Coordinates of C-alpha atoms in Angstrom, one line a residue:
M1 CA 33.9 -5.7 43.7
A2 CA 30.8 -5.6 41.6
T3 CA 30.1 -8.6 39.4
P4 CA 30.2 -7.6 35.7
K5 CA 26.9 -8.0 33.8
L6 CA 26.5 -8.9 30.2
L7 CA 23.8 -7.0 28.3
A8 CA 22.2 -7.9 25.0
P9 CA 19.2 -6.8 23.0
R10 CA 15.9 -8.5 23.4
L11 CA 15.5 -11.3 20.8
D12 CA 12.1 -10.2 19.8
T13 CA 13.3 -6.7 18.9
P14 CA 13.0 -6.3 15.1
P15 CA 16.3 -5.5 13.4
P16 CA 16.5 -2.4 11.3
D17 CA 15.9 -2.8 7.6
T18 CA 19.2 -1.9 5.8
S19 CA 17.8 -2.3 2.3
D20 CA 17.4 0.9 0.2
S21 CA 15.8 -0.9 -2.8
G22 CA 12.1 -1.0 -1.6
E23 CA 10.4 2.0 -3.2
S24 CA 7.1 0.8 -1.9
Q25 CA 8.4 0.5 1.7
R26 CA 5.8 2.1 4.0
L27 CA 6.6 5.6 5.2
P28 CA 6.3 6.5 8.9
D29 CA 2.7 7.2 9.8
A30 CA 3.4 10.6 11.1
L31 CA 5.2 11.7 7.9
V32 CA 2.3 10.4 5.7
S33 CA -0.3 12.0 7.9
E34 CA 1.4 15.3 7.6
H35 CA 1.4 15.1 3.8
I36 CA -2.3 14.0 3.8
R37 CA -3.1 17.2 5.7
R38 CA -1.2 19.1 3.1
L39 CA -3.2 17.4 0.4
A40 CA -6.4 18.6 2.1
V41 CA -5.0 22.2 2.2
C42 CA -4.0 21.9 -1.5
A43 CA -7.5 20.8 -2.5
A44 CA -9.0 23.7 -0.6
V45 CA -6.6 26.1 -2.3
G46 CA -7.6 24.5 -5.6
A47 CA -11.2 25.1 -4.9
V48 CA -10.5 28.8 -4.1
L49 CA -8.5 29.2 -7.4
W50 CA -11.2 27.6 -9.5
T51 CA -13.8 29.8 -7.8
Y52 CA -11.7 32.8 -8.6
G53 CA -11.5 31.7 -12.2
L54 CA -15.2 31.2 -12.3
A55 CA -15.9 34.6 -10.8
M56 CA -13.6 36.2 -13.4
D57 CA -15.2 34.4 -16.3
A58 CA -18.8 34.7 -15.2
I59 CA -18.9 38.2 -13.8
V60 CA -15.7 40.4 -14.0
R61 CA -14.7 39.9 -17.7
P62 CA -18.2 40.2 -19.2
I63 CA -18.7 43.5 -17.2
T64 CA -15.3 45.1 -17.6
I65 CA -14.1 44.1 -21.1
A66 CA -17.4 42.9 -22.6
V67 CA -16.0 39.4 -23.4
S68 CA -18.5 36.6 -23.7
I69 CA -17.2 33.4 -22.1
P70 CA -18.4 30.1 -23.6
R71 CA -20.8 28.3 -21.3
P72 CA -18.8 25.0 -21.4
V73 CA -15.9 27.0 -19.7
L74 CA -18.1 27.9 -16.8
V75 CA -19.3 24.3 -16.6
V76 CA -15.7 22.9 -16.4
E77 CA -14.8 25.4 -13.7
T78 CA -17.9 24.6 -11.7
V79 CA -17.2 20.9 -11.9
A80 CA -13.5 21.5 -10.9
I81 CA -14.7 23.4 -7.8
A82 CA -17.0 20.5 -6.8
V83 CA -14.2 18.0 -7.3
S84 CA -11.8 20.1 -5.2
L85 CA -14.3 20.4 -2.4
I86 CA -15.0 16.7 -2.4
M87 CA -11.2 16.0 -2.3
F88 CA -10.8 18.3 0.6
A89 CA -13.6 16.7 2.6
Y90 CA -12.3 13.2 1.8
A91 CA -8.7 13.9 2.7
R92 CA -9.6 15.9 5.8
Y93 CA -12.5 13.8 7.3
A94 CA -12.7 10.4 5.8
P95 CA -11.5 7.5 8.0
D96 CA -9.9 5.7 5.1
A97 CA -6.3 4.6 5.2
H98 CA -3.6 7.0 4.1
A99 CA -2.7 4.8 1.1
R100 CA -6.2 5.2 -0.3
K101 CA -6.2 8.9 0.2
T102 CA -2.9 9.1 -1.6
D103 CA -4.3 7.2 -4.6
A104 CA -7.3 9.6 -4.5
G105 CA -4.9 12.5 -4.5
L106 CA -3.2 11.2 -7.6
L107 CA -6.6 10.8 -9.3
Y108 CA -7.4 14.4 -8.2
V109 CA -4.2 15.6 -10.0
V110 CA -5.2 13.9 -13.2
L111 CA -8.7 15.3 -13.1
N112 CA -7.4 18.8 -12.5
A113 CA -5.0 18.4 -15.5
A114 CA -8.0 17.3 -17.6
A115 CA -9.9 20.4 -16.5
V116 CA -7.0 22.6 -17.4
A117 CA -6.6 20.9 -20.8
L118 CA -10.4 21.4 -21.5
L119 CA -10.1 25.1 -20.7
N120 CA -7.1 25.3 -23.0
T121 CA -9.2 23.7 -25.7
L122 CA -12.3 25.7 -25.2
T123 CA -10.4 29.0 -25.1
G124 CA -8.3 28.2 -28.2
L125 CA -4.9 27.6 -26.6
A126 CA -4.8 24.1 -27.8
A127 CA -5.6 25.2 -31.4
V128 CA -2.9 27.8 -31.9
S129 CA 0.2 27.0 -33.8
S130 CA 2.5 29.2 -31.9
G131 CA 3.3 29.0 -28.2
R132 CA 1.6 31.2 -25.7
G133 CA 3.6 30.2 -22.7
L134 CA 3.5 27.1 -20.5
S135 CA 0.4 25.3 -19.7
W136 CA -0.9 25.5 -16.2
N137 CA -0.6 21.8 -16.0
T138 CA 3.1 22.2 -15.4
V139 CA 2.2 23.9 -12.1
V140 CA -0.4 21.2 -11.3
I141 CA 2.2 18.4 -11.8
L142 CA 5.0 20.1 -9.8
V143 CA 2.7 21.1 -6.9
A144 CA 1.4 17.5 -6.7
A145 CA 5.0 16.2 -6.5
M146 CA 5.6 18.3 -3.4
I147 CA 2.4 17.3 -1.7
L148 CA 1.6 13.7 -2.3
P149 CA 3.5 10.9 -0.4
A150 CA 3.3 8.5 -3.4
T151 CA 6.0 6.2 -4.5
P152 CA 8.2 7.5 -7.4
R153 CA 6.6 5.0 -9.8
R154 CA 3.0 6.0 -9.0
M155 CA 4.0 9.6 -9.1
L156 CA 5.6 9.2 -12.5
A157 CA 2.5 7.4 -13.9
A158 CA 0.1 10.0 -12.6
S159 CA 2.3 12.9 -13.8
L160 CA 2.6 11.4 -17.3
A161 CA -1.2 11.0 -17.4
A162 CA -1.6 14.6 -16.3
A163 CA 1.0 15.8 -18.8
S164 CA -0.8 13.9 -21.6
M165 CA -4.1 15.8 -21.1
D166 CA -3.0 18.8 -23.1
P167 CA -1.8 16.9 -26.2
L168 CA -5.0 14.8 -25.9
A169 CA -7.1 18.0 -26.0
S170 CA -5.1 19.2 -29.0
S171 CA -5.8 16.0 -30.8
I172 CA -9.5 16.3 -30.1
V173 CA -9.4 19.8 -31.6
H174 CA -7.6 18.4 -34.7
L175 CA -10.2 15.6 -35.1
S176 CA -13.0 18.1 -34.8
G177 CA -11.8 19.9 -37.9
A178 CA -10.9 23.1 -36.1
P179 CA -7.5 24.9 -36.9
S180 CA -4.8 23.2 -34.9
A181 CA -1.1 22.8 -34.7
S182 CA 0.7 20.0 -36.4
L183 CA 1.7 16.9 -34.4
A184 CA 5.3 18.0 -34.2
T185 CA 4.4 21.5 -33.0
T186 CA 2.1 20.1 -30.4
L187 CA 4.7 17.8 -29.0
V188 CA 7.3 20.6 -28.9
F189 CA 4.7 23.0 -27.3
Y190 CA 3.8 20.6 -24.6
M191 CA 7.2 19.1 -24.0
P192 CA 7.6 21.0 -20.7
N193 CA 4.6 19.0 -19.4
F194 CA 6.5 15.8 -19.8
A195 CA 9.7 17.3 -18.5
C196 CA 7.9 18.3 -15.3
A197 CA 6.4 14.8 -15.1
V198 CA 9.9 13.4 -14.9
V199 CA 11.1 16.0 -12.5
A200 CA 8.1 15.2 -10.3
T201 CA 9.6 11.9 -9.3
L202 CA 12.6 13.7 -7.6
P203 CA 10.6 14.9 -4.5
S204 CA 9.1 11.5 -4.2
H205 CA 12.5 9.8 -4.2
V206 CA 13.8 12.3 -1.5
L207 CA 10.7 11.8 0.6
H208 CA 11.0 8.0 0.6
R209 CA 14.7 8.2 1.3
I210 CA 14.0 10.4 4.3
G211 CA 11.2 8.1 5.4
R212 CA 13.4 5.0 5.3
R213 CA 16.0 6.8 7.5
L214 CA 13.3 7.9 9.9
R215 CA 12.0 4.3 10.1
R216 CA 15.5 3.0 10.8
A217 CA 15.9 5.5 13.6
Q218 CA 12.6 4.5 15.1
E219 CA 13.6 0.8 14.9
M220 CA 17.0 1.5 16.5
G221 CA 15.3 3.4 19.3
S222 CA 13.0 0.4 19.9
Y223 CA 15.9 -1.8 21.2
E224 CA 15.6 -2.9 24.8
L225 CA 18.7 -4.2 26.8
V226 CA 18.3 -7.1 29.2
E227 CA 20.6 -8.9 31.5
L228 CA 21.8 -12.4 30.4

């Protein structure tokens, strides 16, 4: 009759972390790497979209509808293209850690929001008293929330900063003496920006919850059984 054997896990095997409270817990490298690749793609798409806007404002609109586009608009779009290309190259090829690339991605979101707000100001959107639809910054904020592997707190901070760019531009218009909406109207007009900033934390919460579960699964799979 075979002698029964007692098996136990190796003592040096790390136990799985059962805490759900750590928002800053590191995500699995494979998951973060995938999102950084998406960040590079997003920056490339941003460069294409800004290039499209520049081509429309510099060539198509002046020829087709004889509209003169202010030179500062073209400058903002050109700078936005350059920033997007730099972000793409950094996210795609730089050897820096994923955490630094994520922080750079958050800064990229805020810079894009500032560029959109400047265009709203230069084209008169920030000076009108009646709404003309949502600002493109709502799209910027929500797309960033689906791409960047930032913690919910960092995502909220960056999203609020991005959402504040339009009201800030409107305040600049008001201080310059140009016709502008009242403070109350401005807050109501750009309230969707801040609503999107709050919603932007939801994908981050989901991503980090999935990341914690994946890490636990990896840790459980790392157990080794040995004979006692």
